[in-house]
XYZ file of C-alpha atoms in Angstrom:
544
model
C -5.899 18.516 -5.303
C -2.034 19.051 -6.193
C -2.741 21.193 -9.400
C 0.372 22.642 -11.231
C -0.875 25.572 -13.795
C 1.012 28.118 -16.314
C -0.449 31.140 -19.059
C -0.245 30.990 -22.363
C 0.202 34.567 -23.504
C -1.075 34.624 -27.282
C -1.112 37.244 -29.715
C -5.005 37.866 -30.344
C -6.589 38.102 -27.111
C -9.788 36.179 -27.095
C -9.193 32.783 -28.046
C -9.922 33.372 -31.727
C -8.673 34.953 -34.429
C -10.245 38.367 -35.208
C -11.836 39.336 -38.018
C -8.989 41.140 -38.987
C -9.400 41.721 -42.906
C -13.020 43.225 -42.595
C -12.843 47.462 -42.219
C -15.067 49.135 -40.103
C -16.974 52.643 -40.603
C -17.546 55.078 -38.032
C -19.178 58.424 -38.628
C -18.394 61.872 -37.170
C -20.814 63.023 -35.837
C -22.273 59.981 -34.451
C -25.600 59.997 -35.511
C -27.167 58.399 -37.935
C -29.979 60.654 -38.504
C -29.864 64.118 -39.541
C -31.450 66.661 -40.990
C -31.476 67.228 -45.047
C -27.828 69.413 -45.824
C -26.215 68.181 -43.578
C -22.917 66.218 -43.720
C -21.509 62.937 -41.997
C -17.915 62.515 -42.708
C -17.546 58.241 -43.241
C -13.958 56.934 -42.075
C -12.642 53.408 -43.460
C -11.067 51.512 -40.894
C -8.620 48.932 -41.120
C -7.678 46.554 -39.401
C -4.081 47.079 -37.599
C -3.123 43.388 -38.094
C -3.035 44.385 -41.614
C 0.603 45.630 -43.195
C 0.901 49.194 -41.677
C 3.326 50.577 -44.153
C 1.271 49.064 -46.941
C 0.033 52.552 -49.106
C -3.907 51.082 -49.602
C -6.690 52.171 -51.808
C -9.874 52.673 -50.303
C -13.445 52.165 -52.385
C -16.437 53.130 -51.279
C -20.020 51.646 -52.272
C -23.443 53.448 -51.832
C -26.034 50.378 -51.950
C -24.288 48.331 -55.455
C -23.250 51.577 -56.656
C -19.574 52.356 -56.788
C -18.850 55.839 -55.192
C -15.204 55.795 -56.516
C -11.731 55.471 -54.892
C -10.306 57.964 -52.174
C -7.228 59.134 -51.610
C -7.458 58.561 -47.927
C -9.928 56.630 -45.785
C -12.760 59.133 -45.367
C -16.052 59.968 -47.477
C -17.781 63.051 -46.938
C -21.709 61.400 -46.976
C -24.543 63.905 -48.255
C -27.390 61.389 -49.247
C -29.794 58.966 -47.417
C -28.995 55.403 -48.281
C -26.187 52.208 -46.896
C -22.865 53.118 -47.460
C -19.457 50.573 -47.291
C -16.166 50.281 -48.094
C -13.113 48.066 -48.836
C -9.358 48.337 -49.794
C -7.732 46.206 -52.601
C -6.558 43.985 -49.602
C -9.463 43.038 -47.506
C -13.273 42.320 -47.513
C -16.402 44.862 -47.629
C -17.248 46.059 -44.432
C -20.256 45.839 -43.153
C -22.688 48.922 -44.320
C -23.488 51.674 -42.187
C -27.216 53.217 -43.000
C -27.998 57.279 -43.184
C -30.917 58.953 -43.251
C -31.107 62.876 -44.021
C -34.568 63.835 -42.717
C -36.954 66.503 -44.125
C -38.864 66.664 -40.694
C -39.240 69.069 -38.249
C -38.430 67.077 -35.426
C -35.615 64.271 -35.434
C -34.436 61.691 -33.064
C -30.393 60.969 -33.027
C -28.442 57.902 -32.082
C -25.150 56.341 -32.230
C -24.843 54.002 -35.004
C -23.009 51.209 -32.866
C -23.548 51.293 -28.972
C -22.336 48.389 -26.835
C -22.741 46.895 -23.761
C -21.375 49.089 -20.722
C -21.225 52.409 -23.198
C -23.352 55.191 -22.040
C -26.700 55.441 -24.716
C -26.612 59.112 -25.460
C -30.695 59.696 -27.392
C -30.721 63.958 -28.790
C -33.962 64.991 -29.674
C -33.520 68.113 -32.200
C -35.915 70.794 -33.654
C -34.894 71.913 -37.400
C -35.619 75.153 -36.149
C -33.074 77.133 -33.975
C -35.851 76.837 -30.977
C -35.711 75.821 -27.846
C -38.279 73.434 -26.927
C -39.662 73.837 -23.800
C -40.623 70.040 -22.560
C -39.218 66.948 -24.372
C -40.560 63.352 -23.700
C -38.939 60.059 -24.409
C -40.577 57.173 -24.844
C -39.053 53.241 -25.344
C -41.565 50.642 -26.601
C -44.658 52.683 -26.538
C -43.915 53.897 -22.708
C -42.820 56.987 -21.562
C -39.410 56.457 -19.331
C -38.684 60.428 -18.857
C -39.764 64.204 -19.435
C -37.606 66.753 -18.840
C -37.447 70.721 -19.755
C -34.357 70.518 -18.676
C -32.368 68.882 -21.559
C -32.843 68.015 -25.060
C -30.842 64.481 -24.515
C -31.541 61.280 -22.882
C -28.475 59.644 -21.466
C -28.527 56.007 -19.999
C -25.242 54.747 -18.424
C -24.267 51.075 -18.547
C -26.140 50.249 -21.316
C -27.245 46.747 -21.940
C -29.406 44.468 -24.337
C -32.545 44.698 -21.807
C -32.216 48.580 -23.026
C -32.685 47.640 -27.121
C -36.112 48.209 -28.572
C -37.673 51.168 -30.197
C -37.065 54.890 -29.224
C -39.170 57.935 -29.893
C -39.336 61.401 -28.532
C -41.926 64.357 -28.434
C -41.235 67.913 -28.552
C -42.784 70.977 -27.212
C -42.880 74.718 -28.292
C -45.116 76.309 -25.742
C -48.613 74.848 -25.170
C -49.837 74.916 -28.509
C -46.953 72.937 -30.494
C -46.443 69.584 -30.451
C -43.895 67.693 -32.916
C -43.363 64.072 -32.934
C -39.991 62.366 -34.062
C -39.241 59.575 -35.989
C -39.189 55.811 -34.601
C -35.525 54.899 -33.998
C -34.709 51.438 -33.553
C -31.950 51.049 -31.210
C -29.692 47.620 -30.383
C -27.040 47.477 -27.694
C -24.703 45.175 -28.963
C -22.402 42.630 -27.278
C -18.816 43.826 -26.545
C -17.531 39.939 -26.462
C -19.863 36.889 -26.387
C -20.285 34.686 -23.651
C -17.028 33.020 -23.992
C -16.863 28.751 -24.484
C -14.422 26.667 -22.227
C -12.469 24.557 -24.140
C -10.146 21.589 -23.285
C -7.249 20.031 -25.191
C -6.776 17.022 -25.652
C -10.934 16.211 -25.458
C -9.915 13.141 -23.035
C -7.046 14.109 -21.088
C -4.708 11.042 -19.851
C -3.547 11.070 -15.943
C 0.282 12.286 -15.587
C 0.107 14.061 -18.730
C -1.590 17.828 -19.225
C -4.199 19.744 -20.660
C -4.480 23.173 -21.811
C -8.232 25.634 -21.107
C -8.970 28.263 -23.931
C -11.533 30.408 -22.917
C -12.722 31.348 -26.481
C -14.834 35.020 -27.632
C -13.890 37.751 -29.934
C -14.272 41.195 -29.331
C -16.752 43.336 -31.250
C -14.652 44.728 -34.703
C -15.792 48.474 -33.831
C -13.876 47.402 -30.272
C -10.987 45.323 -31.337
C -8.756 47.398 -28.580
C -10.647 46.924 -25.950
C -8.856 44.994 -23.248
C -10.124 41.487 -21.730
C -9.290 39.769 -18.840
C -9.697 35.901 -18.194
C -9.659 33.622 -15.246
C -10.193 29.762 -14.869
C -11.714 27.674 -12.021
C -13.356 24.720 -11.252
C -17.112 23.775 -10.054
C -17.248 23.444 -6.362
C -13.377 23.616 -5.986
C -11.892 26.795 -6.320
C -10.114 29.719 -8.613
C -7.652 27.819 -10.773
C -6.200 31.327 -11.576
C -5.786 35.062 -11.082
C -7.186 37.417 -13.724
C -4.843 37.701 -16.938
C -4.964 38.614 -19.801
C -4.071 35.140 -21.276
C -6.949 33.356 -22.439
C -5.111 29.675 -21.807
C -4.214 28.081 -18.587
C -1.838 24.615 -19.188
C -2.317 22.652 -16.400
C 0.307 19.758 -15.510
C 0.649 16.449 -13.980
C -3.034 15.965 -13.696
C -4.739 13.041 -11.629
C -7.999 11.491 -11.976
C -8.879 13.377 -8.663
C -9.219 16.255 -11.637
C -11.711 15.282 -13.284
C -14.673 17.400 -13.061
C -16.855 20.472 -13.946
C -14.451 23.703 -15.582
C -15.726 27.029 -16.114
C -13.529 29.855 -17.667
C -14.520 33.771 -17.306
C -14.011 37.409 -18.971
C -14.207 40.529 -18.285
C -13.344 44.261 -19.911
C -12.907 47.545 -17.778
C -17.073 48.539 -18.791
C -17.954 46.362 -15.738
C -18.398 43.512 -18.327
C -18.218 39.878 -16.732
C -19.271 36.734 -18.622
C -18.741 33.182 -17.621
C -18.763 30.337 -19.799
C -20.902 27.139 -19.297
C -19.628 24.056 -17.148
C -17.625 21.763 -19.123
C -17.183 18.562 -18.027
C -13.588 17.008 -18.001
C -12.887 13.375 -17.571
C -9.460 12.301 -16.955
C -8.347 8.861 -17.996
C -6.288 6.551 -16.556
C -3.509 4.024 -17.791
C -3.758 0.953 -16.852
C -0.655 -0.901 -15.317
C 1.128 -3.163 -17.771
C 4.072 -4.809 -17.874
C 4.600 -5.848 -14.065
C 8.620 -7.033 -13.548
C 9.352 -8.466 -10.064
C 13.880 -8.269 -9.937
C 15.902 -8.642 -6.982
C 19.228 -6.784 -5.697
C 21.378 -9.111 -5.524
C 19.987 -10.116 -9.169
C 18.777 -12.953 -9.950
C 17.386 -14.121 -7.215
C 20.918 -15.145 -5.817
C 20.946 -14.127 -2.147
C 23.893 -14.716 0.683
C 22.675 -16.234 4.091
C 23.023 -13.368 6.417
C 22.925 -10.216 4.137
C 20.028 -8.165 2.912
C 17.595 -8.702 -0.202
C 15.760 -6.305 -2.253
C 12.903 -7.223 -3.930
C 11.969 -4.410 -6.925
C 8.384 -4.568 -8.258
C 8.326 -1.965 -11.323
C 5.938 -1.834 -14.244
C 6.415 -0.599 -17.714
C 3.197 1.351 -18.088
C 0.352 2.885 -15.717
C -0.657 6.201 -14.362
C -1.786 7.690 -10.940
C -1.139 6.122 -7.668
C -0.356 2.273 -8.171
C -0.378 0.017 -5.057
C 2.355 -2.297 -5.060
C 2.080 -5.940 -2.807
C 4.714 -8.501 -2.692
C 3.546 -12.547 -2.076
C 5.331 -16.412 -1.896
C 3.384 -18.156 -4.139
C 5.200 -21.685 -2.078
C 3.848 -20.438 0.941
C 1.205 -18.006 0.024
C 2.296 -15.917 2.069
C 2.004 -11.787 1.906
C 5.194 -9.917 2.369
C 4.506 -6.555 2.044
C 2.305 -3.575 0.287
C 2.926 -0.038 -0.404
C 1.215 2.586 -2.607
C 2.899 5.129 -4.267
C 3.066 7.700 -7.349
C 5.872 5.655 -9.348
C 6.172 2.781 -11.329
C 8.384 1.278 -9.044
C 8.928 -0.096 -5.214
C 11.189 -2.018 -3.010
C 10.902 -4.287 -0.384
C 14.054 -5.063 1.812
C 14.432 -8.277 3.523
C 17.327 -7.236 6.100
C 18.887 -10.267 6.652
C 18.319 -13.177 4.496
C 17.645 -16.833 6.200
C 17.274 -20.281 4.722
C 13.571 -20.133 5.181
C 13.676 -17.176 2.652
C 14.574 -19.288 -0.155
C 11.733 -20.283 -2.337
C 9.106 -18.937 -5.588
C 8.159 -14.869 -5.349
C 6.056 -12.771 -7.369
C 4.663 -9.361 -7.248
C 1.681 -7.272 -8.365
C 0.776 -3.617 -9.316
C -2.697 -2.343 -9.207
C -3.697 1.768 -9.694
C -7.745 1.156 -10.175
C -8.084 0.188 -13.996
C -6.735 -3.568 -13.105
C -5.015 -5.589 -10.981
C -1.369 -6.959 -13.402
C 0.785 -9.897 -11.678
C 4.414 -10.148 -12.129
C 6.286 -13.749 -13.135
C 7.543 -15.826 -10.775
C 10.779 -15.300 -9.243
C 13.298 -18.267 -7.592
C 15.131 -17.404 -4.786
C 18.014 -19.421 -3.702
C 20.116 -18.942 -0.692
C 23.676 -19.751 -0.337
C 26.364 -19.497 1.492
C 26.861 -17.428 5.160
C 28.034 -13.703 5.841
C 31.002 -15.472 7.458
C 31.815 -19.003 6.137
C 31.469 -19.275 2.441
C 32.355 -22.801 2.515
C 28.930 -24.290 1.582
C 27.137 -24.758 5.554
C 23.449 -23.346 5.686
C 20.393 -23.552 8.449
C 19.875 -27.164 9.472
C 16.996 -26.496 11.998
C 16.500 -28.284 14.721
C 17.130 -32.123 13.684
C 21.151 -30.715 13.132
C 20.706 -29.268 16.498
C 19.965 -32.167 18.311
C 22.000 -34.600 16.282
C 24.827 -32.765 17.492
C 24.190 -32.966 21.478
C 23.834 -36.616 21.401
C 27.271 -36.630 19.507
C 28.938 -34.406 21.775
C 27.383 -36.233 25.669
C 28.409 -39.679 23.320
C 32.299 -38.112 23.032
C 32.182 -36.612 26.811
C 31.621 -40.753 27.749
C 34.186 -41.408 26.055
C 36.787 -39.307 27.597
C 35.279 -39.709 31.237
C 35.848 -43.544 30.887
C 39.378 -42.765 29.557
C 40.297 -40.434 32.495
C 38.927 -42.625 35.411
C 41.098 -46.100 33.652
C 44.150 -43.499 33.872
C 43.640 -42.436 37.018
C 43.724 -38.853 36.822
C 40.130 -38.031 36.865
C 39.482 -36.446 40.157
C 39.996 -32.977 40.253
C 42.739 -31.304 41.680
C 43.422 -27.971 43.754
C 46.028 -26.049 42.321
C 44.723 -22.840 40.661
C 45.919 -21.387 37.488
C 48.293 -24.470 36.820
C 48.310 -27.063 34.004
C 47.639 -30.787 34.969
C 50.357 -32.885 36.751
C 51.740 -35.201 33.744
C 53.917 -38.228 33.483
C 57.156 -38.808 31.822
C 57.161 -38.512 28.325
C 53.751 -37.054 28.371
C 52.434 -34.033 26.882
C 50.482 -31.409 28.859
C 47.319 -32.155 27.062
C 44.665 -34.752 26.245
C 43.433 -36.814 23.363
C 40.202 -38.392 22.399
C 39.722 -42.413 23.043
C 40.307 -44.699 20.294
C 42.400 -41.908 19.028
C 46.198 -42.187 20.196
C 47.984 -40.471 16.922
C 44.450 -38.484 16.741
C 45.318 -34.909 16.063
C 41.893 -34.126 17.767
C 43.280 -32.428 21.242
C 42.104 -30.219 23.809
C 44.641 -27.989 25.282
C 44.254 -27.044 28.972
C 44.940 -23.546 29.490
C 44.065 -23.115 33.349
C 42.131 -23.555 36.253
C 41.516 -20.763 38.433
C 39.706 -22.490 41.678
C 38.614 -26.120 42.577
C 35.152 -27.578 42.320
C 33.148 -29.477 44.788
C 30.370 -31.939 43.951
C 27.510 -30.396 42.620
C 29.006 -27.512 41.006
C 27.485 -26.897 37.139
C 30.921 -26.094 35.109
C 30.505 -23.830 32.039
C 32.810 -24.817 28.749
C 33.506 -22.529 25.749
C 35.471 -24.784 22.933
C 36.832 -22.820 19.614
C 36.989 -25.814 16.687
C 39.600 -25.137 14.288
C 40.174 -27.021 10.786
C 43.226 -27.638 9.603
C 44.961 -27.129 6.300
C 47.067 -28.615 4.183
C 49.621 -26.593 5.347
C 49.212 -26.907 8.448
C 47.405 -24.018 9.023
C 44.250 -23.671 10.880
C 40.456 -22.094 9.889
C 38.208 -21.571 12.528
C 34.885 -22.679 12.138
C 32.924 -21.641 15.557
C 32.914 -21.890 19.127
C 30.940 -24.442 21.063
C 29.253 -24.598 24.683
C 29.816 -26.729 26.923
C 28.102 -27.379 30.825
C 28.566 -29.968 32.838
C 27.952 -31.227 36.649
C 30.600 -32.273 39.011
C 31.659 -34.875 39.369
C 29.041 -36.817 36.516
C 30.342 -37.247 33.200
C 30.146 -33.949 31.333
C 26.501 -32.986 29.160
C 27.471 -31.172 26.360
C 25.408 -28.476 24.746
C 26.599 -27.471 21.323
C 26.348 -23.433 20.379
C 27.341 -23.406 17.001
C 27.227 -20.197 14.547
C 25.619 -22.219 11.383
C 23.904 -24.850 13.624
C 25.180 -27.603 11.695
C 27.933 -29.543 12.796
C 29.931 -30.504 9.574
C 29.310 -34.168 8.596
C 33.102 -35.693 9.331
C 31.773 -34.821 13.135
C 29.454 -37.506 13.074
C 31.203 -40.409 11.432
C 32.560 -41.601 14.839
C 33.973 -40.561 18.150
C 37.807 -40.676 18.263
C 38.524 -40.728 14.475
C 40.617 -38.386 13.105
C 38.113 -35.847 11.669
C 39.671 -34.295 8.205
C 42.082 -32.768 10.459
C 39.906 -30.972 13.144
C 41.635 -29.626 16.266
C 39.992 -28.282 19.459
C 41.201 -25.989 21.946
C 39.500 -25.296 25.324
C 39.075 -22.470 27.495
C 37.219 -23.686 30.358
C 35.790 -21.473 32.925
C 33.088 -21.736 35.587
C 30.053 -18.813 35.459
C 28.524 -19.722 38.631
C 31.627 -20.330 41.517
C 34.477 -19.180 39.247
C 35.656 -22.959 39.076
C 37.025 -25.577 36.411
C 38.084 -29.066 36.267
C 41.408 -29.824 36.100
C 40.013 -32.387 33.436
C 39.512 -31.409 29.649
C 36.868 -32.608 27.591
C 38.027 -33.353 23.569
C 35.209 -33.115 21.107
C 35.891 -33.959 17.446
């Protein structure tokens, strides 16, 4: 799991906003019980999200009763009873209850003790004695004697340590003095925080943000707490910060799962939150578009073709396939974290041409493309209109090409020259008034030639002569195109087999109209060599 997190960094720490209007007492000393003339000095504290430069007005309550207004935010306190206070800017606080005590013996504690504070319990004579043995005692059970100290002190303080507090004092053998019963309640520094996620139902490719949510205590608004994130079964999601929100990005259905969120102050206080189930939800795939580079399904005979499968909507991984829906035929699949894929089709054939569609599936549904023609036209090198013809062209063409070799052989044996000669590297012996090349049968103003170019060795009977024929078409300037080469092989001294090697494998259709005719102007020039011995005919072969 690819998980890509930041902190928020908020202003309250905790998740929530404090309780920020509400003052809080505290007393000096400490206690809440002591003896009858005595004096606790009350302070009023405010909150410091409240205006600091803001000159306030502080009223104090004893029970209903209105004590009067202060010019500062402390209260000397003489009397038993629940004392509060409030400025003309935020609520009561919450009341803080003394008692001055008549009795001989007394048992002091702290009016607010939390979680991870030391519990300091002072048992104290009225008289300026010493006692000699002191016993505490929580819930009816004694948990220490000492005649050592007067105090109790119990580190790391938590709510297994609340209940009900007593102590017993002793002066010698004889006295004995019993306290009062002090109720004592460790109270939380933070709560046991709560995960939460936003949005409720995060969406694939999108994000979602953890608060890890508490408040501190109001008597402990400074303290400082530190949260961290991770998921059930899969690891810390981050360090410990004092950000109480973790954003994290791009998220996948592989997410989905159990979340738990922690805090912790510098008392050794740790708290985790309870799992919280996240479910991540998916898109799914919509709007499926199969397009093709070339566009529009136009492709060129020879060149490449790229098929582009893209959809308008959908999350996660999507698998992408490409089909023929002629042929039925698969093409291709490929799975990715886009919206779109291509498929190349290097080099594009006649057999390519025909109905193509595509599809896009990421696990919520399986959407189909329309169907796309696509035609082929055309070759990489003639543009002139000539495509695959298969094998039917292929064959057409040999029996046209042995049918013109007849031809010619006929021709040569009625003129006589047809046996082959010995010179090397020299053009054909010709007549007066003849030109040092051929023409086809049938065809005496035919400007369907063969040029001889030259013969390098004789032949003997039996020797298989190799052929290779460049056909030309002529303009109407007189200018010529070239439109292939062709192979020829042949035996000596039988009437030459043709076998045609052309680049489109279609001979164009004036070729098969007749042998001998002139051909829209076709001309054919000859190079003949022999592959096997090195030798050539001193005959040439016209094809048209």
């Amino acid at each position: 799991m690819l998980l890509w997190a930041s902190l928020l960094v908020l202003a309250p720490a905790g998740g929530q906003p404090e309780a920020a209007s509400k003052p809080v007492i505290s007393l000096h000393p400490p206690w809440t019980v002591v003896f009858i003339g005595e004096t606790v000095t009350l302070t009023c504290n405010v909150s410091h999200f409240l205006e600091p430069e803001k000159r306030r007005r502080f009223f104090w309550f004893l029970g209903r009763r209105k004590l009067g207004e202060t010019p500062g935010s402390t209260l000397p306190a003489r009397d038993s009873g629940a004392y509060g206070c409030q400025t003309q800017d935020s609520l009561p606080s919450d009341y803080v209850r003394l008692t001055f005590s008549s009795g001989l013996l007394i048992l002091q504690a702290p009016h607010a003790v939390f979680e991870g504070d030391t519990l300091v319990l002072r048992c104290r004579v009225k008289r300026r004695e010493t006692l000699t043995t002191v016993k505490y005692s929580w819930n009816e059970k004694v948990i220490s004697t000492s005649s050592q100290s007067q105090d109790l002190l119990i580190p790391h303080a938590s709510a297994n340590n609340s209940g009900s507090y007593r102590c017993t004092g002793y002066l010698g053998k004889n006295n004995i003095f019993r306290s009062n019963s002090k109720i004592v309640r460790i109270q939380e520094l933070f709560p046991q925080p709560r995960l939460k996620v936003t949005p409720s139902q995060p969406t694939e490719g999108g994000s979602m943000n953890l608060s890890c949510e508490t408040q501190r205590a109001p008597e402990r608004r400074d303290t400082v707490l530190h949260f961290i994130f991770f998921r059930e079964h899969g690891g810390m999601l981050s360090d410990w910060s004092r950000s109480p929100e973790l954003q994290i990005t791009d998220i996948r259905r592989q997410d989905s799962g159990w979340y738990r969120c922690g805090v912790a102050a510098a008392q050794d206080i740790q708290k985790h939150s309870l799992p919280l189930q996240v479910s991540v939800q998916g898109v799914p795939v919509s709007g499926v578009l199969l397009e093709t580079q070339p566009p529009e399904g136009l492709a060129l005979a020879g060149k490449p073709l790229v098929l582009v499968c893209s959809a308008a909507a959908g999350t996660g991984d999507t698998t992408f396939s490409w089909h023929r829906e002629d042929t039925g035929q698969s093409l291709g699949r490929e799975r990715r974290r886009s919206r779109t894929a291509r498929l190349e089709i290097p080099a594009v054939g006649g057999s390519h041409a025909g109905a193509y569609f595509c599809t896009a599936d990421n696990g919520h549904g399986l959407a189909r493309s329309a169907v796309l023609n696509v035609t082929v036209t055309g070759t990489p090198r003639d543009r002139s209109g000539l495509t695959a013809s298969g094998a039917a062209g292929g064959l057409l063409s040999i029996l046209l090409l042995a049918a013109g070799l007849l031809i010619y052989h006929r021709h040569q044996r009625k003129s006589g020259d047809g046996s082959p000669g010995d010179t090397a590297r020299s053009p054909p012996t010709t007549g007066p008034g003849e030109a040092p090349h051929g023409r086809c049968q049938g065809q005496k103003d035919s400007p369907v030639e063969l040029q001889y170019l030259h013969g390098n060795e004789s032949v003997r009977e039996g020797d298989l002569v190799y052929s290779e024929i460049q056909v030309i078409q002529l303009g109407h300037e007189g200018e010529g195109k070239s439109l292939g080469k062709i192979l020829v092989a042949n035996y000596i001294p039988s009437f030459n087999m043709c076998l045609l090697s052309h680049p489109t494998g279609q001979v164009p259709r004036e070729y098969t109209e007749s042998i001998g005719r002139e051909a829209g102007g076709n001309l054919c020039k000859g190079s003949l060599q022999s592959q096997e011995r090195r030798q050539t005919p001193k005959t040439a072969t016209c094809i048209s």
